[in-house]
Coordinates of C-alpha atoms and ligand atoms in Angstrom, one line a residue:
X1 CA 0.0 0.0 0.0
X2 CA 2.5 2.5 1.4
X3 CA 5.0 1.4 -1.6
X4 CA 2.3 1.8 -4.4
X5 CA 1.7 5.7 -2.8
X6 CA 5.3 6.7 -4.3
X7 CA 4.9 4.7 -7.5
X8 CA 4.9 6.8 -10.9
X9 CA 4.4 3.9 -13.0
X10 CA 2.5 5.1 -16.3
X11 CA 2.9 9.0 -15.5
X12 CA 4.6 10.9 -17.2
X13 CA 7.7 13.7 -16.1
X14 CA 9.1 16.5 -17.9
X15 CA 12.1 17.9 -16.0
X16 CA 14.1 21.2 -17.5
X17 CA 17.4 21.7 -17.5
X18 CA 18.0 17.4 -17.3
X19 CA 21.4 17.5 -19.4
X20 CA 23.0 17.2 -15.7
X21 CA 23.8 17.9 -11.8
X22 CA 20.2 18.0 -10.0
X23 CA 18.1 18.0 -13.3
X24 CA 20.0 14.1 -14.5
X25 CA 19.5 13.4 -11.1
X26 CA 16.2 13.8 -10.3
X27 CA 15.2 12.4 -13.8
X28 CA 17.1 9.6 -13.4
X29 CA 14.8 9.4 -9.6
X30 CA 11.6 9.8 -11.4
X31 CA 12.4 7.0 -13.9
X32 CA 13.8 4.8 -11.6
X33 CA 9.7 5.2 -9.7
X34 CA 8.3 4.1 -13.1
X35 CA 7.6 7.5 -15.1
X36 CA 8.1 8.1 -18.8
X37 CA 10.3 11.5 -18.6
X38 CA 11.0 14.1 -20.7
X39 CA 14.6 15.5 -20.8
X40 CA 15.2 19.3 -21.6
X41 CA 18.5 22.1 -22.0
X42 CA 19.8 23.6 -24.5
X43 CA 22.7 21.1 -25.0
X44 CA 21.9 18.2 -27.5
X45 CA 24.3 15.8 -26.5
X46 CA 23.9 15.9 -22.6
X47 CA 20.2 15.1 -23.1
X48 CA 20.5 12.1 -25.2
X49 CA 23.1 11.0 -22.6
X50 CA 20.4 11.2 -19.7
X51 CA 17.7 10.0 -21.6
X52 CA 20.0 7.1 -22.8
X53 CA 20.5 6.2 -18.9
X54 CA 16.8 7.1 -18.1
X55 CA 15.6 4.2 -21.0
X56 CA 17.8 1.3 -18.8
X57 CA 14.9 1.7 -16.6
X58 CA 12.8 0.2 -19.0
X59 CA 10.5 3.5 -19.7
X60 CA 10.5 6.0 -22.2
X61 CA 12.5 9.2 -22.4
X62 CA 12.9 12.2 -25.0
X63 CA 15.4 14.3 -24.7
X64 CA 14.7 17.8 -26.4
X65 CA 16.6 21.1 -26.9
X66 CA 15.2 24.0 -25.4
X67 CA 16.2 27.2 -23.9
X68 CA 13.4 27.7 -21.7
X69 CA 13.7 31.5 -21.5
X70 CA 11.9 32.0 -24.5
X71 CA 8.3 31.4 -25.1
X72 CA 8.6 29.8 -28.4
X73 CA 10.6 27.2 -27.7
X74 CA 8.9 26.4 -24.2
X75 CA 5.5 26.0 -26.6
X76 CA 7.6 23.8 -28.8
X77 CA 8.8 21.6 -26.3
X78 CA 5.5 21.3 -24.4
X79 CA 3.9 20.3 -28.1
X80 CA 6.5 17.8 -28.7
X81 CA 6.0 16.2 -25.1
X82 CA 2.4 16.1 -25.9
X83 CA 3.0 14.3 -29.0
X84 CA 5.2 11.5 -28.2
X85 CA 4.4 11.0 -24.2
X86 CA 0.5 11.9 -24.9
X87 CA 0.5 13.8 -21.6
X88 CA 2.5 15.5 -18.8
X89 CA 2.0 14.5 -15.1
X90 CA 4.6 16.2 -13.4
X91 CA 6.5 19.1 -14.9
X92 CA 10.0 19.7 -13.0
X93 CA 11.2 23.4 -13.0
X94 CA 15.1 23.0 -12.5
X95 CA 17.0 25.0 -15.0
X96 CA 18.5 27.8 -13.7
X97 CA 21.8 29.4 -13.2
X98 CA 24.1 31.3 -10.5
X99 CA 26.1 34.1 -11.4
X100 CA 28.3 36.0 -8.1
X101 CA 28.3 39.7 -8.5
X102 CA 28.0 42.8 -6.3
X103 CA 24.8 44.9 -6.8
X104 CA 27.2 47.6 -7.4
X105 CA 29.1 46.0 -9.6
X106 CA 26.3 43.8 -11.2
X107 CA 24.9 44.9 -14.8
X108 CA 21.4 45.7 -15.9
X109 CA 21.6 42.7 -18.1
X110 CA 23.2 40.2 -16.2
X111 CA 20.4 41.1 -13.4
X112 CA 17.9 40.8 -16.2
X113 CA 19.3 37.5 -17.7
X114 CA 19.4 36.0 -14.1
X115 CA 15.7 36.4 -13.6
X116 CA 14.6 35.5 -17.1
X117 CA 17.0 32.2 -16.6
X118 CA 15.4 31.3 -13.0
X119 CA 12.3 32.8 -12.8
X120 CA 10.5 34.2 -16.1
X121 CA 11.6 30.6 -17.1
X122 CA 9.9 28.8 -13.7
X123 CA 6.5 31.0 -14.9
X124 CA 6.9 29.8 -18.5
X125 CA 6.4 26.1 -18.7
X126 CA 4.2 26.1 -15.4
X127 CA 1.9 28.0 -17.2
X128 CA 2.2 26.5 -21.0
X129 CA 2.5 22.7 -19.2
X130 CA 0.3 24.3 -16.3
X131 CA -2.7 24.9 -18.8
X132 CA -2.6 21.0 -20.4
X133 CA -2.8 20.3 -16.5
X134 CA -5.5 22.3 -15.6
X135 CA -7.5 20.9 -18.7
X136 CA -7.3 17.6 -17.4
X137 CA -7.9 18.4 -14.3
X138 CA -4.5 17.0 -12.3
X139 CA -0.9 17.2 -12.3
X140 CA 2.3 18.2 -10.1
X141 CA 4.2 21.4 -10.2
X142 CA 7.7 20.8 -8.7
X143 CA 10.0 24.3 -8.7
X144 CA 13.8 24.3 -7.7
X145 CA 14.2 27.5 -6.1
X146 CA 17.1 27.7 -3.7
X147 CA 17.6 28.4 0.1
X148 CA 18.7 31.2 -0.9
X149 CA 15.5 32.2 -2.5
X150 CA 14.6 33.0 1.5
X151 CA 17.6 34.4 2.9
X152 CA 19.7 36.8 2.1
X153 CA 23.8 36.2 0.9
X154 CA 26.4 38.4 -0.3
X155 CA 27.2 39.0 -3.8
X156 CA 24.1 37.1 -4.8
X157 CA 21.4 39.6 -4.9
X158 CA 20.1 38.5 -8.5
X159 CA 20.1 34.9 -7.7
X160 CA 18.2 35.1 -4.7
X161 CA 15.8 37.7 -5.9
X162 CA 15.1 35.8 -8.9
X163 CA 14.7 32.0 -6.2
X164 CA 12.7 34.5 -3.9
X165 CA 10.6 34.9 -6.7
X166 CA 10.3 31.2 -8.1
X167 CA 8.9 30.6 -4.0
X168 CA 6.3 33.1 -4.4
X169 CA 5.2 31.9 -7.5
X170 CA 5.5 28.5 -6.2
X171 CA 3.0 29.8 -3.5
X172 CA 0.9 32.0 -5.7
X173 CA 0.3 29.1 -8.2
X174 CA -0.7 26.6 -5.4
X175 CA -3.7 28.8 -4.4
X176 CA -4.4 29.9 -8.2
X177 CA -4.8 26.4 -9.4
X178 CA -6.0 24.1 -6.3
X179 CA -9.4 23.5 -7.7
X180 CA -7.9 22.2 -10.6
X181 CA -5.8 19.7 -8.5
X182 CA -2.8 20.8 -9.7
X183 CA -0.2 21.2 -7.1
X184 CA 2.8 23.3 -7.1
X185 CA 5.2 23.0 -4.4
X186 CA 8.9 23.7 -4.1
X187 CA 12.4 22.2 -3.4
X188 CA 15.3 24.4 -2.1
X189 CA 18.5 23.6 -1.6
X190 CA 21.4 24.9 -0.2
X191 CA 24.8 23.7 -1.5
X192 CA 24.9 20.9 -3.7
X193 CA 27.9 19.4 -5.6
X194 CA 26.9 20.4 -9.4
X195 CA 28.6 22.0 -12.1
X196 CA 27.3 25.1 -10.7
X197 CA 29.3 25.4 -7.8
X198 CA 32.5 23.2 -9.0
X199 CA 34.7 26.4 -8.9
X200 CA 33.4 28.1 -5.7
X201 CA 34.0 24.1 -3.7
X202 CA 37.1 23.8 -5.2
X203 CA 38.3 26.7 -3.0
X204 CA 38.8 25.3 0.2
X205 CA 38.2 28.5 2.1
X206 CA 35.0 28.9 0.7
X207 CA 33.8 25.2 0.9
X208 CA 34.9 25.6 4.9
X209 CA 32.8 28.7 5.2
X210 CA 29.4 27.0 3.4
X211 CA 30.2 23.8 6.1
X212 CA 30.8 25.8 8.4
X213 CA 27.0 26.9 7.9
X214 CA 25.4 23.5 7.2
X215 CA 24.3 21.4 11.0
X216 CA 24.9 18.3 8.8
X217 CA 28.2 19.0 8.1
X218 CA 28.7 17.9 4.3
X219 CA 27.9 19.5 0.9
X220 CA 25.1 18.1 -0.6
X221 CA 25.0 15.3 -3.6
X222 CA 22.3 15.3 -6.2
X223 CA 20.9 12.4 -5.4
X224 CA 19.7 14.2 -1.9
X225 CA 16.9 15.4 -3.9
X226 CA 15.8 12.1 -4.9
X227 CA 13.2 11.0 -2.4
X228 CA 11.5 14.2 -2.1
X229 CA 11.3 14.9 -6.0
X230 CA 9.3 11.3 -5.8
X231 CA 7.1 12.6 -3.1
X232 CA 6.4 15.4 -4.4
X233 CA 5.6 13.6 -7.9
X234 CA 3.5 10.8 -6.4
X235 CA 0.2 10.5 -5.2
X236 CA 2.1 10.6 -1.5
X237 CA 1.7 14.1 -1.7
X238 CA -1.7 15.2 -3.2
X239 CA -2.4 17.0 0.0
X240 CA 0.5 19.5 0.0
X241 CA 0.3 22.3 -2.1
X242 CA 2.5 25.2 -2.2
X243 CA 5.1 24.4 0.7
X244 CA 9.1 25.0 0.1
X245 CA 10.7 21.6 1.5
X246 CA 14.4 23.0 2.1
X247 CA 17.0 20.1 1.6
X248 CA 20.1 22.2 2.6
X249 CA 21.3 19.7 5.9
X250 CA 19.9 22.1 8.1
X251 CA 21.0 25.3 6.7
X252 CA 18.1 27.0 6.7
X253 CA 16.8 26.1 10.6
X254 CA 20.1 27.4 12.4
Ligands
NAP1 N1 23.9 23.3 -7.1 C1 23.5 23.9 -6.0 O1 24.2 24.1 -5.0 C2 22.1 24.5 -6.0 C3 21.6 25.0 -4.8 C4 20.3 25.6 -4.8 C5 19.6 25.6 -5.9 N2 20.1 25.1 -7.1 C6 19.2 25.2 -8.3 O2 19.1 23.9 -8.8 C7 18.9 23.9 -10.3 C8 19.9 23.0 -10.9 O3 21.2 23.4 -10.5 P1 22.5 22.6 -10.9 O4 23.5 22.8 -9.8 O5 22.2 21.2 -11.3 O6 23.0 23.4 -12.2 P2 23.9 22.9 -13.5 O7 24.8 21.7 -13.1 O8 24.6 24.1 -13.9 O9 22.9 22.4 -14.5 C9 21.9 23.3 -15.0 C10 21.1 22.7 -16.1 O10 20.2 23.6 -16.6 C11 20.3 23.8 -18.0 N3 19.9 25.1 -18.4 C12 20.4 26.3 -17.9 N4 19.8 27.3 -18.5 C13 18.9 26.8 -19.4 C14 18.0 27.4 -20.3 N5 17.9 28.7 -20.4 N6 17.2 26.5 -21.0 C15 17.3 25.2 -20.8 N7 18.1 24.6 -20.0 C16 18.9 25.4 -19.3 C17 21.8 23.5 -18.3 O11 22.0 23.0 -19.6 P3 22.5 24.0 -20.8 O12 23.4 25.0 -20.2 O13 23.1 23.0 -21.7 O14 21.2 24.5 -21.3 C18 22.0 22.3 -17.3 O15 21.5 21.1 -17.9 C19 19.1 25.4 -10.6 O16 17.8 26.0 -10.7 C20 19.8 26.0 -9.4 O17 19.6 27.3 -9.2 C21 21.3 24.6 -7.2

């Protein structure tokens, strides 16, 4: 019984910015619960190679170039997933970017560039994958924001602005589209080992000062996100609606 409430077998995923770190990752999770899932970034090759590892699971997976700033393509992909999945279950709002910068320092367009990548995206494909959902009448909204999208950090002003925003949205959506029964709910780390932050924990000063901030006392993997993107997929979670579940070791409650 308790299994079968985390099973995804038949449904169907469509996770952005999937060509790797927490995007592979948490495709990889979904396939591994039985979904069909859609891969999507703007790099060919890295989504064949996840959707390659997602079809030794035995299901389905697309992979599909996108750049899901702009609202052509994110109409293009959604139309595609459409057409060879037949539906989407679970859309998985993960790609995003960091970029370090003093607001003195930081430009007009690189402030604007930061919140089209993490947030104008976030409010694109909920609402072109959001309105296939709402049509039907069910589905599951899962947005990486950041725990930094709920406190504050130096040099990061745009990037947590821009998470700050994907949480309200997160939370905005949740009351917006309850009576359709499509949840939207949020995951936000802290510091995970990705491509994103290779150069920043290859300092060791800098990785000392993150730990130094974490209870658990370790960076976090990708695979972290694993259980909780399930949840948050399955029919485990059709109660919770716009909450922020903050994997981040403890960052976020000292
Ligand atoms: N790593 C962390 O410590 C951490 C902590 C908190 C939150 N997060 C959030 O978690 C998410 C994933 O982070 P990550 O560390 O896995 O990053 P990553 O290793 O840099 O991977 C990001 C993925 O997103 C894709 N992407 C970026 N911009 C895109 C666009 N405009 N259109 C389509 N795909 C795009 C990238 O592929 P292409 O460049 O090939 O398109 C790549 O596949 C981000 O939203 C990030 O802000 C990460």
């Amino acid at each position: 019984m308790c299994v079968e409430l985390f099973s995804l077998r038949d449904k169907v995923a469509l996770v952005t910015g999937a060509g790797k770190g927490l995007g592979k990752s948490m495709a990889l999770a979904l396939a591994e619960s039985g979904a069909h899932v859609a891969v999507v970034s703007r790099t060919l090759s890295d989504v064949e190679a996840t959707a390659s590892e997602i079809r030794e699971n035995g299901v389905n997976s697309v992979p599909l170039v996108a750049d899901v700033t702009r609202e052509e393509d994110v109409t293009r992909m959604v139309e595609r997933v459409l057409c060879e999945l037949k539906t989407i279950d679970i859309l998985v709002n993960n790609a995003g970017a960091y970029a370090f910068g003093h607001c003195l320092e930081f430009s007009l367009h690189d402030w604007q560039r930061m919140l089209e990548t993490n947030l104008t995206s976030t409010y694109l494909c909920s609402k072109i994958a959001g309105k296939h959902m709402v049509e039907k009448q069910k589905g599951k909204i899962i947005n990486i924001s950041s725990a930094l999208g709920a406190f504050g950090a130096g040099g990061s002003a745009a990037y947590c602005a821009s998470k700050g925003g994907v949480i309200q949205l997160t939370k905005a959506l949740a009351v917006e589209w309850a009576k359709y029964h499509v949840t939207v709910n949020s995951i936000a780390p802290y510091s995970m080992e990705t491509e994103m932050t290779k150069t920043m924990l290859h300092d060791e000063k800098i990785k000392q000062a993150i730990l130094s901030k974490i209870p658990l006392k370790r960076i976090g993997k990708p695979s972290d996100l694993s259980g909780v993107v399930v949840f948050l997929a399955s029919k485990a979670s059709d109660y919770i609606t716009g909450q922020v579940i903050f994997v981040d070791g403890g960052f976020s409650v000292q």
